[in-house]
Amino acid sequence: MIDAFWLLFVAKPALAAGIVVAASLLVERSGPVLGAMIATLPISVGPAYVFLAMEHDSAFIAGSAVASLAVNTATGVFLTLYSLLARSRSLAISLPLGLLGWAATAAAVSRVDWTLPGAVALNLIVFAACLPIALRRLAATPPVRAAGRRWTSRRGRPPSPA
């Protein structure tokens, strides 16, 4: 008979990998806009909460979900900082500073014992503040286009169109 520990041990990574592969296949076939929407769905959280629910009580799961919602605001801060910096700074500067903003926000938010209405209100406030800042910067600066690069095959000729 298979022990429940080993069954879960195999099921957890298999389910997570299956979800990532399925999402990747959907993104490939759905085009850029729908693909971006699929790629940013929090699809990995569902299986994680199912596995947590197998090992913890409902109070733990509820607290974890509310904390996850509150810490989600750190993503808005990261995206805003990165979008502000990336247009005028290098990746070596903009990415660490964006991650620093994310970490500082996550650390500050995690110190509070959030309720569901409080976490929802925090998300609304942070994203309502961050979105106009990022959009204003996006509209003000034309995008920088990288110089075109012509890839060659091993023989030095451009690859033939497939």
C-alpha positions as a Markdown table, in Angstrom:
| # | Residue | x | y | z |
|---|---|---|---|---|
| 1 | Met | 0.0 | 0.0 | 0.0 |
| 2 | Ile | 1.3 | 3.5 | -0.8 |
| 3 | Asp | 1.8 | 5.8 | 2.2 |
| 4 | Ala | -0.2 | 9.0 | 2.1 |
| 5 | Phe | 3.1 | 11.0 | 2.7 |
| 6 | Trp | 4.6 | 9.7 | -0.5 |
| 7 | Leu | 1.4 | 10.2 | -2.5 |
| 8 | Leu | 1.3 | 13.9 | -1.5 |
| 9 | Phe | 5.1 | 14.1 | -2.0 |
| 10 | Val | 4.6 | 13.1 | -5.7 |
| 11 | Ala | 1.3 | 14.8 | -6.2 |
| 12 | Lys | 2.4 | 18.3 | -5.1 |
| 13 | Pro | 5.2 | 18.9 | -7.7 |
| 14 | Ala | 3.3 | 17.0 | -10.4 |
| 15 | Leu | 0.2 | 19.2 | -10.0 |
| 16 | Ala | 2.2 | 22.4 | -9.8 |
| 17 | Ala | 4.2 | 21.5 | -12.9 |
| 18 | Gly | 1.0 | 20.5 | -14.7 |
| 19 | Ile | -0.6 | 23.8 | -14.0 |
| 20 | Val | 2.5 | 25.7 | -15.2 |
| 21 | Val | 2.7 | 23.7 | -18.4 |
| 22 | Ala | -1.1 | 24.0 | -19.1 |
| 23 | Ala | -0.9 | 27.8 | -18.6 |
| 24 | Ser | 2.2 | 28.0 | -20.9 |
| 25 | Leu | 0.4 | 26.1 | -23.6 |
| 26 | Leu | -2.7 | 28.4 | -23.3 |
| 27 | Val | -0.5 | 31.5 | -23.4 |
| 28 | Glu | 1.3 | 30.3 | -26.6 |
| 29 | Arg | -2.0 | 29.8 | -28.4 |
| 30 | Ser | -4.0 | 32.7 | -27.2 |
| 31 | Gly | -2.2 | 35.8 | -28.5 |
| 32 | Pro | -0.4 | 38.6 | -26.6 |
| 33 | Val | -3.3 | 40.3 | -24.7 |
| 34 | Leu | -5.1 | 37.1 | -23.6 |
| 35 | Gly | -1.8 | 35.4 | -23.0 |
| 36 | Ala | -0.7 | 38.2 | -20.6 |
| 37 | Met | -4.0 | 37.9 | -18.8 |
| 38 | Ile | -3.5 | 34.1 | -18.4 |
| 39 | Ala | 0.1 | 34.4 | -17.4 |
| 40 | Thr | -0.7 | 36.8 | -14.6 |
| 41 | Leu | -3.5 | 34.8 | -13.1 |
| 42 | Pro | -2.7 | 33.6 | -9.6 |
| 43 | Ile | -3.2 | 30.0 | -10.7 |
| 44 | Ser | -0.4 | 28.6 | -8.5 |
| 45 | Val | -2.2 | 29.7 | -5.4 |
| 46 | Gly | -5.1 | 27.3 | -5.8 |
| 47 | Pro | -3.1 | 24.1 | -5.5 |
| 48 | Ala | -1.0 | 25.6 | -2.7 |
| 49 | Tyr | -4.2 | 26.3 | -0.7 |
| 50 | Val | -5.5 | 22.8 | -1.4 |
| 51 | Phe | -2.4 | 21.3 | 0.0 |
| 52 | Leu | -2.3 | 23.6 | 3.0 |
| 53 | Ala | -6.0 | 22.7 | 3.7 |
| 54 | Met | -5.0 | 19.1 | 3.9 |
| 55 | Glu | -2.5 | 19.9 | 6.7 |
| 56 | His | -4.0 | 22.9 | 8.5 |
| 57 | Asp | -7.3 | 24.1 | 9.9 |
| 58 | Ser | -9.7 | 26.6 | 8.4 |
| 59 | Ala | -8.5 | 29.5 | 10.6 |
| 60 | Phe | -4.9 | 29.1 | 9.3 |
| 61 | Ile | -6.1 | 29.0 | 5.7 |
| 62 | Ala | -8.3 | 32.1 | 6.2 |
| 63 | Gly | -5.5 | 34.0 | 7.9 |
| 64 | Ser | -3.1 | 33.0 | 5.1 |
| 65 | Ala | -5.5 | 34.1 | 2.4 |
| 66 | Val | -6.1 | 37.5 | 4.0 |
| 67 | Ala | -2.3 | 38.0 | 4.6 |
| 68 | Ser | -1.7 | 37.1 | 0.9 |
| 69 | Leu | -4.2 | 39.7 | -0.2 |
| 70 | Ala | -2.6 | 42.4 | 1.9 |
| 71 | Val | 1.0 | 41.5 | 0.8 |
| 72 | Asn | -0.2 | 41.7 | -2.8 |
| 73 | Thr | 0.1 | 45.4 | -2.5 |
| 74 | Ala | 3.9 | 45.0 | -2.6 |
| 75 | Thr | 3.5 | 43.9 | -6.2 |
| 76 | Gly | 1.9 | 47.2 | -7.1 |
| 77 | Val | 4.8 | 49.1 | -5.5 |
| 78 | Phe | 7.3 | 47.0 | -7.3 |
| 79 | Leu | 5.6 | 47.4 | -10.7 |
| 80 | Thr | 5.3 | 51.2 | -10.2 |
| 81 | Leu | 9.0 | 51.6 | -9.1 |
| 82 | Tyr | 10.3 | 49.4 | -11.9 |
| 83 | Ser | 8.2 | 51.2 | -14.5 |
| 84 | Leu | 9.4 | 54.6 | -13.3 |
| 85 | Leu | 13.0 | 53.5 | -13.3 |
| 86 | Ala | 13.3 | 51.2 | -16.3 |
| 87 | Arg | 12.8 | 53.8 | -18.9 |
| 88 | Ser | 15.7 | 55.9 | -17.8 |
| 89 | Arg | 18.0 | 53.5 | -15.9 |
| 90 | Ser | 19.6 | 50.2 | -16.6 |
| 91 | Leu | 18.3 | 46.9 | -15.5 |
| 92 | Ala | 21.0 | 46.6 | -12.9 |
| 93 | Ile | 19.6 | 49.7 | -11.2 |
| 94 | Ser | 15.9 | 49.5 | -11.8 |
| 95 | Leu | 15.3 | 45.9 | -10.9 |
| 96 | Pro | 17.1 | 45.9 | -7.5 |
| 97 | Leu | 15.4 | 49.2 | -6.5 |
| 98 | Gly | 12.0 | 47.8 | -7.5 |
| 99 | Leu | 12.7 | 44.6 | -5.5 |
| 100 | Leu | 13.8 | 46.8 | -2.6 |
| 101 | Gly | 10.5 | 48.6 | -2.7 |
| 102 | Trp | 8.7 | 45.3 | -2.9 |
| 103 | Ala | 10.5 | 43.9 | 0.1 |
| 104 | Ala | 10.0 | 47.1 | 2.2 |
| 105 | Thr | 6.3 | 47.1 | 1.4 |
| 106 | Ala | 5.9 | 43.4 | 2.1 |
| 107 | Ala | 7.8 | 43.8 | 5.4 |
| 108 | Ala | 5.7 | 46.7 | 6.5 |
| 109 | Val | 2.4 | 45.1 | 5.5 |
| 110 | Ser | 3.2 | 41.8 | 7.2 |
| 111 | Arg | 3.6 | 43.5 | 10.5 |
| 112 | Val | -0.2 | 44.2 | 10.7 |
| 113 | Asp | -2.9 | 41.7 | 11.6 |
| 114 | Trp | -5.2 | 42.3 | 8.6 |
| 115 | Thr | -8.9 | 41.7 | 8.3 |
| 116 | Leu | -10.5 | 41.0 | 5.0 |
| 117 | Pro | -12.1 | 44.5 | 4.6 |
| 118 | Gly | -8.7 | 46.1 | 5.7 |
| 119 | Ala | -6.7 | 44.1 | 3.1 |
| 120 | Val | -9.2 | 44.9 | 0.4 |
| 121 | Ala | -9.1 | 48.6 | 1.3 |
| 122 | Leu | -5.3 | 48.5 | 1.3 |
| 123 | Asn | -5.2 | 47.0 | -2.2 |
| 124 | Leu | -7.7 | 49.6 | -3.5 |
| 125 | Ile | -5.7 | 52.5 | -2.0 |
| 126 | Val | -2.2 | 51.3 | -3.1 |
| 127 | Phe | -3.3 | 50.3 | -6.6 |
| 128 | Ala | -5.3 | 53.5 | -7.0 |
| 129 | Ala | -2.2 | 55.5 | -6.1 |
| 130 | Cys | 0.3 | 53.4 | -8.1 |
| 131 | Leu | -1.6 | 53.1 | -11.3 |
| 132 | Pro | -1.9 | 56.8 | -12.2 |
| 133 | Ile | 1.8 | 57.3 | -11.4 |
| 134 | Ala | 2.8 | 54.4 | -13.7 |
| 135 | Leu | 0.4 | 55.4 | -16.5 |
| 136 | Arg | 1.5 | 59.1 | -16.4 |
| 137 | Arg | 5.1 | 58.0 | -16.8 |
| 138 | Leu | 4.2 | 55.7 | -19.6 |
| 139 | Ala | 2.3 | 58.4 | -21.5 |
| 140 | Ala | 5.1 | 61.0 | -21.0 |
| 141 | Thr | 8.0 | 59.1 | -22.3 |
| 142 | Pro | 8.1 | 57.4 | -25.7 |
| 143 | Pro | 9.4 | 53.8 | -25.4 |
| 144 | Val | 13.0 | 53.1 | -26.1 |
| 145 | Arg | 13.4 | 50.7 | -28.9 |
| 146 | Ala | 16.4 | 48.3 | -28.9 |
| 147 | Ala | 18.5 | 48.2 | -32.0 |
| 148 | Gly | 17.4 | 45.4 | -34.3 |
| 149 | Arg | 19.5 | 42.3 | -34.2 |
| 150 | Arg | 19.8 | 39.9 | -37.1 |
| 151 | Trp | 20.3 | 36.4 | -35.8 |
| 152 | Thr | 22.4 | 34.1 | -38.0 |
| 153 | Ser | 22.7 | 30.4 | -38.2 |
| 154 | Arg | 25.9 | 28.4 | -37.5 |
| 155 | Arg | 27.0 | 28.8 | -41.1 |
| 156 | Gly | 26.8 | 32.6 | -41.0 |
| 157 | Arg | 23.6 | 32.9 | -43.1 |
| 158 | Pro | 20.3 | 34.2 | -41.8 |
| 159 | Pro | 18.0 | 31.4 | -40.8 |
| 160 | Ser | 15.4 | 30.5 | -43.4 |
| 161 | Pro | 11.8 | 31.3 | -42.6 |
| 162 | Ala | 9.9 | 28.3 | -41.3 |
